[in-house]
PDB file of C-alpha atoms in Angstrom:
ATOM      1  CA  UNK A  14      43.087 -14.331  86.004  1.00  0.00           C
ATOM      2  CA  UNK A  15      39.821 -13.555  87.231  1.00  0.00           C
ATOM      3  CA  UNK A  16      38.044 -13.717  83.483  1.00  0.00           C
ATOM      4  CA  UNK A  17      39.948 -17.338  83.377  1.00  0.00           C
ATOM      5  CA  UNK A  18      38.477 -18.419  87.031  1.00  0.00           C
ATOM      6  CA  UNK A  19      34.677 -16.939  85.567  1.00  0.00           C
ATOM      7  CA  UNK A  20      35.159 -19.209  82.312  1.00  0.00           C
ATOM      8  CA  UNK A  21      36.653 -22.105  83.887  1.00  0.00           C
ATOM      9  CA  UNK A  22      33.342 -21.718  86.229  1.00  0.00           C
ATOM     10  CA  UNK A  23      30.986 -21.570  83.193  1.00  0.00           C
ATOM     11  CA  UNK A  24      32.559 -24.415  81.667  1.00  0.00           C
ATOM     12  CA  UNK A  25      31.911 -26.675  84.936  1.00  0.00           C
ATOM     13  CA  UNK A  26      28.681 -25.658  85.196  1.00  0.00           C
ATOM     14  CA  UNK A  27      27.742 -26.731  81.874  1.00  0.00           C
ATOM     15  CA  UNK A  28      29.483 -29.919  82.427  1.00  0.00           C
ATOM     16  CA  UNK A  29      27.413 -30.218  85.040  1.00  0.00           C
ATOM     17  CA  UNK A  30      24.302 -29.688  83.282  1.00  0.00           C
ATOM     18  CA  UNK A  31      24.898 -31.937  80.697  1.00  0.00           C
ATOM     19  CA  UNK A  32      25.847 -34.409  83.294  1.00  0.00           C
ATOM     20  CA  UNK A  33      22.914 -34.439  84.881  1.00  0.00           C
ATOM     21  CA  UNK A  34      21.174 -34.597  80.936  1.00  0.00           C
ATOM     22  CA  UNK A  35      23.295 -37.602  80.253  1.00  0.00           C
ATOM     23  CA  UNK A  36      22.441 -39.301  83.565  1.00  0.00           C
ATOM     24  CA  UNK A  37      18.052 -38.546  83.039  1.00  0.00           C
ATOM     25  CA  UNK A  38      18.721 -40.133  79.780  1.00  0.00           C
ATOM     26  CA  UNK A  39      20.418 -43.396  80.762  1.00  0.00           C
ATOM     27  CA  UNK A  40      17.477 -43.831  83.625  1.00  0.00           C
ATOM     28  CA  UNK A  41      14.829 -43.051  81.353  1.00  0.00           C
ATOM     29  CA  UNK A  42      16.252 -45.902  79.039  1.00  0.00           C
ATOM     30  CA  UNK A  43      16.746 -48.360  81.657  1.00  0.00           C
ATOM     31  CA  UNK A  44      12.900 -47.415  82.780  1.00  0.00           C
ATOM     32  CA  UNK A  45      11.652 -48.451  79.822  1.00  0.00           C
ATOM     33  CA  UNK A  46      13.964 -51.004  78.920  1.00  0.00           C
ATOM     34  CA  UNK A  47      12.966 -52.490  82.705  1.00  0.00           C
ATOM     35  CA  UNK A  48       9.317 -51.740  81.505  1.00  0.00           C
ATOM     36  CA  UNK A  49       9.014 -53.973  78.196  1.00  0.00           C
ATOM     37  CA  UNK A  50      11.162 -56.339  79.711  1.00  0.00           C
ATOM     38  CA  UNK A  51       8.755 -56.856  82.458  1.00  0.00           C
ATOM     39  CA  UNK A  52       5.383 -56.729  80.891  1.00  0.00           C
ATOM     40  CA  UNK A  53       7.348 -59.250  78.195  1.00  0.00           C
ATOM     41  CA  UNK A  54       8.232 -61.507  81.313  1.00  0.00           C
ATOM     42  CA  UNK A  55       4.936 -61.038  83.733  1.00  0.00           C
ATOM     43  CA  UNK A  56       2.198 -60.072  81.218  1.00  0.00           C
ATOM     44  CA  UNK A  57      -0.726 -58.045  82.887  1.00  0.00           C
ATOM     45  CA  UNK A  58      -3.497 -60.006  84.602  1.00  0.00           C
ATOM     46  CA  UNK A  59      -5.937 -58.279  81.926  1.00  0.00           C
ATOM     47  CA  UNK A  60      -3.918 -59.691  79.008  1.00  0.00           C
ATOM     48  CA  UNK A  61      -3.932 -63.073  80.703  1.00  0.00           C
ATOM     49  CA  UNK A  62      -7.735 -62.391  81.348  1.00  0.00           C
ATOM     50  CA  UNK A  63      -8.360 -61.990  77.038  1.00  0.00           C
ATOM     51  CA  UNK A  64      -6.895 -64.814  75.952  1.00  0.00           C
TER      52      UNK A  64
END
């Protein structure tokens, strides 16, 4: 019982891990999603400066 209650430990701890590497992903993505949608959208004062 107690080798079960270590394991069963483990296991949530690495589910918690690769929560928390699932969750850096999806705000990285929406970062840089946010990113090219908002130079796309407001393009930067030097760009606007070039042309």
């Amino acid at each position: 019982m107690v080798f079960i209650h270590e394991w069963s430990a483990c296991y949530s701890f690495w589910e918690y891990l690769w929560y928390l590497h699932e969750t850096q992903i999806f705000f990285l993505v929406t970062t840089i999603g946010f990113t090219i949608n908002s130079t796309k959208l407001y393009p930067l004062p030097i760009n606007q400066q070039t042309d």
